[in-house]
Coordinates of C-alpha atoms and ligand atoms in Angstrom, one line a residue:
M1 CA -2.7 -27.2 -29.7
A2 CA -3.5 -26.1 -26.1
Q3 CA -0.8 -24.4 -24.2
Q4 CA 0.3 -26.1 -21.0
I5 CA 0.1 -23.1 -18.7
V6 CA -1.1 -19.6 -19.6
I7 CA -0.5 -16.7 -17.2
V8 CA -2.3 -13.4 -17.7
G9 CA -0.5 -10.4 -16.2
G10 CA 3.2 -9.9 -16.1
G11 CA 3.4 -8.1 -12.8
A12 CA 4.8 -9.3 -9.5
A13 CA 2.6 -12.3 -9.0
G14 CA 2.4 -13.3 -12.6
M15 CA 6.2 -13.3 -13.0
L16 CA 6.7 -15.4 -9.9
A17 CA 4.0 -17.8 -11.0
A18 CA 5.7 -18.1 -14.4
Y19 CA 9.1 -18.6 -12.9
R20 CA 8.0 -21.3 -10.5
A21 CA 5.9 -23.2 -13.0
A22 CA 8.7 -23.2 -15.6
Q23 CA 11.3 -24.2 -13.0
L24 CA 9.2 -27.3 -12.4
G25 CA 9.4 -28.1 -16.1
A26 CA 6.1 -26.7 -17.4
D27 CA 5.8 -24.9 -20.7
V28 CA 4.7 -21.4 -19.7
L29 CA 3.2 -18.6 -21.8
L30 CA 3.1 -15.2 -20.0
L31 CA 0.7 -12.7 -21.5
E32 CA 1.2 -9.0 -20.6
K33 CA -0.9 -6.2 -21.8
K34 CA 1.8 -3.5 -21.6
S35 CA 4.9 -3.3 -23.8
R36 CA 7.1 -4.3 -20.8
L37 CA 6.9 -6.5 -17.8
G38 CA 6.4 -5.2 -14.2
T39 CA 5.2 -1.7 -15.0
K40 CA 3.8 -1.3 -11.5
I41 CA 7.0 -2.6 -9.9
L42 CA 8.8 0.1 -11.7
I43 CA 6.9 2.8 -9.8
S44 CA 6.9 1.0 -6.5
G45 CA 8.6 2.6 -3.5
G46 CA 9.0 5.8 -5.6
G47 CA 11.1 3.8 -8.1
K48 CA 13.4 2.4 -5.4
C49 CA 11.1 -0.6 -4.9
N50 CA 10.6 -1.8 -1.3
V51 CA 10.7 -5.4 -2.3
T52 CA 9.7 -7.0 1.0
H53 CA 10.0 -6.6 4.7
A54 CA 12.5 -8.1 7.2
G55 CA 11.5 -10.5 10.0
S56 CA 9.8 -13.8 10.3
M57 CA 7.0 -14.6 7.9
E58 CA 4.8 -14.9 11.0
E59 CA 5.6 -11.2 11.8
I60 CA 4.9 -10.2 8.2
R61 CA 1.6 -12.1 8.2
A62 CA 0.5 -10.4 11.4
K63 CA 0.5 -7.1 9.6
F64 CA -2.5 -8.1 7.5
R65 CA -6.1 -8.2 8.6
P66 CA -6.9 -11.5 10.3
N67 CA -8.8 -13.1 7.4
E68 CA -6.0 -12.1 5.0
A69 CA -3.3 -13.3 7.4
R70 CA -5.1 -16.7 7.7
F71 CA -5.3 -17.0 3.9
L72 CA -1.7 -16.0 3.4
K73 CA -0.2 -18.4 5.9
P74 CA 0.5 -21.4 3.6
S75 CA 1.9 -19.3 0.8
F76 CA 4.1 -17.2 3.1
Y77 CA 5.6 -20.4 4.5
R78 CA 6.1 -21.8 1.0
S79 CA 7.7 -18.7 -0.4
T80 CA 9.4 -16.4 2.0
N81 CA 11.0 -13.0 2.1
E82 CA 14.4 -14.6 2.4
A83 CA 13.8 -16.7 -0.7
F84 CA 12.8 -13.7 -2.7
V85 CA 15.8 -11.7 -1.6
K86 CA 17.9 -14.7 -2.6
M87 CA 16.4 -14.5 -6.1
L88 CA 17.7 -11.0 -6.3
T89 CA 21.2 -11.6 -4.7
D90 CA 21.7 -14.7 -6.9
K91 CA 21.7 -12.3 -9.9
G92 CA 24.2 -9.9 -8.3
M93 CA 21.8 -7.4 -6.7
E94 CA 22.5 -6.3 -3.2
T95 CA 19.7 -5.4 -0.8
Y96 CA 19.7 -3.5 2.5
T97 CA 17.2 -3.4 5.4
R98 CA 16.2 0.0 6.7
A99 CA 15.8 0.7 10.4
D100 CA 12.1 0.3 10.0
G101 CA 12.5 -3.2 8.5
R102 CA 11.8 -2.3 4.8
I103 CA 14.1 -4.1 2.3
F104 CA 15.3 -2.2 -0.8
P105 CA 17.9 -2.8 -3.5
V106 CA 21.2 -1.1 -2.6
P107 CA 21.6 2.0 -4.9
P108 CA 22.3 2.3 -7.7
F109 CA 20.1 -0.8 -8.0
D110 CA 16.5 0.2 -8.1
A111 CA 13.1 -1.0 -9.3
K112 CA 14.3 -1.3 -12.9
D113 CA 16.9 -3.7 -11.8
V114 CA 14.3 -5.7 -9.8
V115 CA 12.3 -6.2 -13.0
A116 CA 15.5 -7.0 -14.9
V117 CA 16.5 -9.7 -12.4
L118 CA 13.1 -11.3 -12.6
E119 CA 13.3 -11.2 -16.4
A120 CA 16.6 -12.9 -16.3
H121 CA 15.1 -15.6 -14.0
L122 CA 12.3 -16.1 -16.5
R123 CA 14.8 -16.5 -19.4
D124 CA 16.8 -19.0 -17.4
V125 CA 13.7 -21.3 -17.0
G126 CA 12.5 -20.8 -20.5
V127 CA 9.2 -18.8 -19.9
R128 CA 7.8 -17.5 -23.2
V129 CA 6.7 -13.9 -22.8
R130 CA 4.3 -12.0 -25.1
L131 CA 4.1 -8.3 -24.5
D132 CA 1.4 -6.0 -25.9
A133 CA -0.9 -9.1 -25.5
A134 CA -4.0 -7.8 -23.7
V135 CA -6.5 -10.5 -22.9
S136 CA -10.2 -9.6 -23.3
G137 CA -11.9 -12.7 -21.9
V138 CA -11.7 -16.1 -20.4
A139 CA -13.7 -19.0 -21.7
V140 CA -14.9 -21.9 -19.5
T141 CA -16.5 -25.1 -20.7
D142 CA -18.3 -27.5 -18.3
G143 CA -16.8 -25.7 -15.3
A144 CA -13.2 -26.0 -16.5
V145 CA -10.9 -23.4 -18.2
H146 CA -10.9 -23.7 -22.0
S147 CA -9.2 -20.6 -23.5
V148 CA -8.4 -16.9 -23.3
T149 CA -9.1 -14.5 -26.0
L150 CA -6.8 -11.6 -26.8
V151 CA -8.1 -8.1 -27.7
S152 CA -6.7 -8.8 -31.2
G153 CA -9.3 -11.7 -31.5
E154 CA -6.7 -14.4 -31.2
V155 CA -7.8 -17.4 -29.1
I156 CA -5.3 -19.3 -27.0
E157 CA -6.4 -22.6 -25.6
T158 CA -5.2 -23.9 -22.3
R159 CA -6.5 -26.1 -19.4
H160 CA -4.3 -24.3 -16.8
L161 CA -4.8 -20.6 -16.5
I162 CA -3.3 -18.3 -13.9
V163 CA -4.9 -14.9 -13.6
A164 CA -2.6 -12.3 -12.1
T165 CA -4.1 -9.1 -13.5
G166 CA -3.6 -7.1 -10.3
G167 CA -5.9 -4.3 -9.0
S168 CA -7.1 -1.1 -10.6
S169 CA -5.1 1.7 -9.1
F170 CA -2.6 3.6 -11.4
P171 CA -4.4 2.3 -14.5
A172 CA -1.6 3.6 -16.7
T173 CA 0.4 0.7 -15.4
G174 CA -2.0 -1.7 -17.1
T175 CA -4.2 -2.5 -14.1
T176 CA -7.7 -1.7 -15.1
G177 CA -9.6 -4.4 -13.1
D178 CA -10.0 -6.7 -16.1
G179 CA -9.6 -9.9 -14.1
W180 CA -12.3 -8.9 -11.7
R181 CA -14.8 -8.7 -14.5
W182 CA -13.9 -12.1 -15.8
M183 CA -13.9 -13.7 -12.3
E184 CA -17.3 -12.2 -11.5
S185 CA -18.8 -13.6 -14.7
L186 CA -17.4 -17.0 -13.7
G187 CA -19.3 -16.9 -10.4
H188 CA -16.6 -15.6 -8.0
T189 CA -17.7 -13.2 -5.3
L190 CA -16.2 -9.8 -5.5
V191 CA -15.6 -8.0 -2.2
P192 CA -16.4 -4.3 -2.9
L193 CA -13.4 -2.4 -4.1
R194 CA -12.1 0.5 -2.0
A195 CA -9.0 2.7 -1.9
A196 CA -6.2 1.6 0.3
L197 CA -2.8 3.2 0.9
A198 CA -4.1 6.3 -0.9
P199 CA -3.7 10.0 -0.3
L200 CA -6.5 11.9 1.4
Y201 CA -8.2 14.8 -0.3
L202 CA -9.3 17.3 2.3
D203 CA -12.0 20.0 2.8
P204 CA -10.9 22.7 3.2
V205 CA -8.2 22.3 0.5
P206 CA -4.9 23.2 2.2
P207 CA -3.4 26.6 1.1
A208 CA -1.3 26.2 -2.0
E209 CA 1.9 27.3 -0.2
W210 CA 1.7 24.3 2.1
S211 CA 2.1 21.9 -0.8
G212 CA 5.3 20.0 -0.2
V213 CA 5.5 20.8 3.5
A214 CA 6.3 17.7 5.5
L215 CA 6.0 16.6 9.1
R216 CA 8.5 14.0 10.3
D217 CA 7.4 11.3 12.6
C218 CA 4.0 12.6 13.5
V219 CA 0.9 10.7 14.3
L220 CA -2.1 11.1 12.1
R221 CA -5.5 10.2 13.6
A222 CA -8.7 9.7 11.6
R223 CA -11.9 10.3 13.6
T224 CA -15.5 10.2 12.9
A225 CA -16.9 13.6 11.9
N226 CA -19.7 14.9 14.1
P227 CA -22.6 16.8 12.4
D228 CA -21.5 20.0 14.2
G229 CA -18.0 19.8 12.6
T230 CA -16.2 18.5 15.7
S231 CA -14.4 15.2 15.7
G232 CA -15.6 12.1 17.4
K233 CA -14.4 8.5 17.9
E234 CA -11.0 7.5 16.6
R235 CA -11.1 5.2 13.5
M236 CA -7.4 4.7 12.9
R237 CA -4.0 6.2 13.7
W238 CA -0.7 5.9 12.0
R239 CA 2.8 7.1 12.9
G240 CA 5.4 8.3 10.4
D241 CA 5.8 11.1 7.9
L242 CA 3.1 13.4 6.5
L243 CA 3.2 15.4 3.4
W244 CA 0.8 18.2 2.3
T245 CA -0.3 18.1 -1.3
H246 CA -2.3 20.6 -3.4
K247 CA -5.5 18.6 -2.6
G248 CA -4.9 17.4 1.0
V249 CA -2.3 15.1 2.6
S250 CA -0.2 12.1 1.5
G251 CA 2.9 10.3 2.9
P252 CA 3.0 7.1 4.9
V253 CA 0.6 8.3 7.7
A254 CA -2.1 9.4 5.2
L255 CA -1.8 6.1 3.3
G256 CA -1.9 4.2 6.6
V257 CA -5.3 5.5 7.7
S258 CA -6.8 5.6 4.2
R259 CA -8.3 2.1 4.1
E260 CA -10.3 2.7 7.3
V261 CA -11.4 6.1 6.1
A262 CA -12.5 4.8 2.7
E263 CA -14.4 1.9 4.4
A264 CA -16.3 4.3 6.6
I265 CA -17.7 6.2 3.7
P266 CA -20.5 7.5 3.5
S267 CA -19.7 8.4 7.1
D268 CA -17.3 11.3 7.1
S269 CA -13.9 11.4 8.7
I270 CA -11.8 14.2 10.1
V271 CA -8.0 13.9 10.3
E272 CA -5.8 15.5 12.9
A273 CA -2.0 15.5 13.3
D274 CA -0.1 15.1 16.5
F275 CA 3.2 16.9 16.0
L276 CA 4.8 15.6 19.2
P277 CA 3.5 12.0 19.6
D278 CA 6.0 11.1 22.4
E279 CA 5.1 13.9 24.7
P280 CA 1.8 13.7 26.6
F281 CA -0.5 16.8 26.5
E282 CA 0.1 17.6 30.2
K283 CA 3.9 17.5 29.9
L284 CA 3.8 19.8 26.8
S285 CA 1.5 22.2 28.6
E286 CA 3.9 22.2 31.5
R287 CA 6.9 22.8 29.3
L288 CA 5.1 25.7 27.7
L289 CA 4.4 27.2 31.1
T290 CA 8.0 26.8 32.2
H291 CA 9.1 28.5 29.0
T292 CA 6.7 31.5 29.4
K293 CA 7.8 31.9 33.0
A294 CA 11.4 31.9 32.0
H295 CA 10.9 34.2 29.1
P296 CA 7.9 36.5 30.0
R297 CA 8.9 39.2 27.4
R298 CA 9.5 36.9 24.5
A299 CA 6.8 36.0 22.0
V300 CA 5.4 32.5 22.6
S301 CA 5.9 31.8 18.9
D302 CA 9.6 31.4 19.8
F303 CA 8.7 28.3 21.6
V304 CA 6.8 26.8 18.7
E305 CA 9.4 27.9 16.2
A306 CA 12.1 26.1 18.2
E307 CA 10.2 22.8 18.0
P308 CA 12.1 20.8 15.3
A309 CA 8.8 18.9 14.6
V310 CA 7.0 22.1 13.5
P311 CA 7.8 23.4 10.0
N312 CA 8.2 27.2 9.9
R313 CA 5.5 27.6 7.4
L314 CA 3.0 26.1 9.8
V315 CA 3.7 28.2 12.9
R316 CA 1.3 31.0 12.1
P317 CA -1.5 28.6 11.0
L318 CA -1.1 26.7 14.2
F319 CA -1.5 29.9 16.3
D320 CA -4.5 30.8 14.2
S321 CA -6.2 27.4 14.7
A322 CA -5.5 27.7 18.4
N323 CA -7.1 31.1 18.4
V324 CA -4.0 32.6 20.0
D325 CA -2.4 35.8 18.8
I326 CA 1.0 35.0 17.4
A327 CA 2.5 38.1 19.0
T328 CA 1.4 37.1 22.5
K329 CA 4.3 37.5 25.0
G330 CA 5.0 34.8 27.5
A331 CA 3.7 36.9 30.5
Y332 CA 0.3 37.3 28.8
L333 CA -0.4 33.7 27.7
G334 CA -3.3 32.6 29.9
A335 CA -3.9 29.0 31.0
K336 CA -6.8 28.6 28.4
E337 CA -4.6 29.9 25.6
R338 CA -1.7 27.7 26.7
N339 CA -4.0 24.6 26.6
R340 CA -5.4 25.6 23.2
L341 CA -1.9 25.9 21.8
A342 CA -0.8 22.5 23.3
N343 CA -4.1 21.0 22.0
A344 CA -3.2 22.3 18.5
L345 CA 0.2 20.7 18.7
K346 CA -1.2 17.4 19.9
G347 CA -4.1 17.2 17.5
W348 CA -4.2 19.8 14.8
H349 CA -7.4 19.5 12.9
L350 CA -6.4 19.2 9.2
G351 CA -9.9 19.0 7.8
R352 CA -12.7 16.7 6.7
V353 CA -11.8 13.9 4.2
R354 CA -13.5 14.8 1.0
H355 CA -12.3 11.9 -1.1
V356 CA -9.9 8.9 -1.0
P357 CA -8.9 8.4 -4.7
L358 CA -8.9 4.7 -5.4
E359 CA -6.9 5.2 -8.6
R360 CA -4.1 6.9 -6.6
G361 CA -3.7 4.1 -4.1
E362 CA -0.7 1.8 -3.8
V363 CA -3.2 -1.1 -3.6
V364 CA -6.9 -1.6 -3.9
A365 CA -8.7 -3.3 -1.0
G366 CA -11.4 -5.7 -2.1
G367 CA -11.4 -8.1 -5.0
V368 CA -11.9 -11.8 -5.5
S369 CA -13.2 -13.2 -2.2
L370 CA -10.7 -15.3 -0.3
D371 CA -13.5 -17.8 0.3
D372 CA -13.4 -18.6 -3.4
V373 CA -9.7 -19.6 -3.5
D374 CA -7.9 -22.4 -1.8
P375 CA -5.0 -20.8 0.2
Q376 CA -2.9 -24.0 0.0
T377 CA -2.8 -24.0 -3.8
M378 CA -4.4 -20.8 -5.1
R379 CA -6.8 -22.9 -7.1
S380 CA -10.2 -21.3 -7.7
K381 CA -13.0 -23.1 -6.0
K382 CA -15.3 -22.2 -8.8
T383 CA -13.5 -23.1 -12.0
K384 CA -11.3 -26.1 -12.7
G385 CA -7.9 -25.3 -14.0
L386 CA -8.0 -21.7 -12.8
Y387 CA -5.5 -20.2 -10.3
L388 CA -5.6 -16.7 -8.9
C389 CA -2.7 -14.7 -7.2
G390 CA -1.6 -11.2 -6.3
E391 CA -3.7 -8.1 -5.9
I392 CA -6.7 -9.6 -7.8
L393 CA -7.5 -11.2 -4.5
D394 CA -9.1 -9.4 -1.6
I395 CA -5.8 -8.6 0.1
A396 CA -4.3 -5.2 1.0
G397 CA -1.4 -5.0 3.4
P398 CA 0.1 -1.8 4.9
V399 CA 3.0 0.1 3.4
G400 CA 6.4 -1.6 3.9
G401 CA 7.0 -4.2 1.3
Y402 CA 4.0 -6.3 2.5
N403 CA 2.0 -6.1 -0.7
L404 CA 4.8 -7.2 -3.0
Q405 CA 5.6 -10.1 -0.7
A406 CA 1.9 -11.2 -0.9
A407 CA 2.2 -11.0 -4.7
W408 CA 5.5 -12.9 -4.8
S409 CA 4.3 -15.6 -2.4
T410 CA 0.8 -16.2 -3.8
G411 CA 2.3 -16.1 -7.4
Y412 CA 4.9 -18.7 -6.5
V413 CA 2.3 -21.1 -5.1
A414 CA -0.1 -20.6 -8.0
G415 CA 2.7 -21.5 -10.5
E416 CA 3.8 -24.4 -8.4
T417 CA 0.3 -25.8 -8.2
A418 CA -0.4 -25.4 -11.9
A419 CA 2.8 -27.2 -12.8
K420 CA 2.0 -30.0 -10.4
D421 CA -1.5 -30.3 -11.7
L422 CA -0.2 -30.8 -15.2
V423 CA 1.4 -34.0 -14.1
S424 CA -1.3 -35.3 -11.9
I425 CA -4.3 -34.6 -14.2
Ligands
FAD501 C1 2.8 3.9 -6.7 C2 2.9 2.5 -6.1 C3 4.0 2.2 -5.2 C4 4.1 1.0 -4.6 N1 5.1 0.7 -3.9 C5 5.2 -0.6 -3.3 C6 6.4 -0.9 -2.5 O1 7.4 -0.2 -2.5 N2 6.4 -2.1 -1.9 C7 5.3 -3.0 -2.0 O2 5.3 -4.1 -1.4 N3 4.2 -2.7 -2.8 C8 4.2 -1.5 -3.4 N4 3.1 -1.2 -4.2 C9 2.1 -2.3 -4.4 C10 2.6 -3.4 -5.4 O3 3.1 -2.7 -6.5 C11 1.4 -4.3 -5.8 O4 0.9 -4.8 -4.6 C12 1.9 -5.4 -6.7 O5 2.5 -4.9 -7.9 C13 0.7 -6.3 -7.0 O6 1.2 -7.3 -7.8 P1 0.3 -8.0 -8.9 O7 1.2 -8.9 -9.7 O8 -0.9 -8.6 -8.3 O9 -0.2 -6.9 -9.9 P2 0.7 -5.9 -10.8 O10 2.1 -5.9 -10.4 O11 -0.1 -4.7 -10.9 O12 0.6 -6.7 -12.2 C14 -0.6 -6.9 -12.9 C15 -0.2 -7.0 -14.4 O13 -1.3 -7.5 -15.2 C16 -1.3 -6.9 -16.4 N5 -2.7 -7.0 -16.9 C17 -3.8 -6.4 -16.4 N6 -4.9 -6.7 -17.2 C18 -4.4 -7.4 -18.2 C19 -5.0 -8.0 -19.4 N7 -6.3 -7.9 -19.6 N8 -4.2 -8.7 -20.2 C20 -2.9 -8.9 -20.0 N9 -2.2 -8.3 -19.0 C21 -3.0 -7.6 -18.1 C22 -0.9 -5.4 -16.0 O14 -0.5 -4.7 -17.2 C23 0.1 -5.6 -15.0 O15 1.4 -5.7 -15.5 C24 3.0 0.0 -4.9 C25 2.0 0.3 -5.7 C26 1.9 1.6 -6.3 C27 0.8 1.9 -7.3

């Protein structure tokens, strides 16, 4: 007997699709490859899970690229951030909004509890969940969905299939790009996959002792790399925290510029950090001059060490990169040296980006072309009875709860449409 609705992928989008379809009375079978649901949700926001973002859905939508924002409009209005937060609070979880607008569960609630709440909702509406149920293929007859085959060889028939297999970063969470292969074989266009929200691996590799050093509230700029090693036109900038790793840089600012850097490949990018983004170069240079006049016998390094924005471990490297002797006394700091020092603080050259690792990204940009899916319903335009939602689609928002919201909303709409199609077909 054919199953009413089969959903492949028990992540954010798949769970919301299952919930909504079953809430509307459909019989829903949710197939998940891993031994538990929501494995990627568990690692999201460092385990704290930034579930969504505050503000109007219009504001949230505006954070996506224009074609993505257009596509997301109907589902964002159908399934909002407030509605998702209510799903959590209805089950006793409290949430709070950070100053930057990101919404998290109030500790001790965390990502585990988000998954537990969603599981409770699935139980309430009678979704049947099969874990360790990896799907290996989708069969279509006469342009309409016919069945899915499990890795075990079992065939499950259905006329309504929701594919929510996510992307391909952090493959240990179950996301290995399976859905993309099936969709391509069914004639969907795949927009080339690229890293997004990923760390940057740099050349030269930062010294080991910088690993773990953080800059708070800096601006990271990615620029084109000129053949002579200097930096050219700005590609992207992002403001926030930066963290050195043993291979390069990470943290919100690195993630924020990563999509543009990855898209520019094979053209090289150089990244530079502005330690003092609120202070124009001229003002900083003037402040430095005032300091050296006031303290002619003191080492200029005192000035840099006193800057809260500059970690102690980076003071000497900053002087080295500005080609200024760290022992220079105020009275001996010439105008050229002063400007070089101010330049280093306003745009410290961190290196050339050697690699943007797709598998380490919070999301993958690219995927099933938005032209192949109806944004009102999440129905595939290529295959009857097929619905797509979540990261399998060519959508990649910035850090801040935007990507989970896109998964919740598109999942909800896919489930709703599939359930309604059961009645109308
Ligand atoms: C480290 C990290 C931190 C993140 N933090 C945040 C955050 O704080 N806020 C935010 O908004 N976003 C965050 N994201 C992004 C967010 O997790 C994703 O955008 C979101 O999970 C995508 O939802 P999805 O349902 O499309 O895919 P997923 O949640 O990845 O779910 C896909 C599911 O499909 C299953 N699956 C795949 N193939 C098969 C198959 N063949 N058969 C059966 N099942 C299959 C997988 O096992 C997986 O469970 C983070 C991502 C990462 C990697």
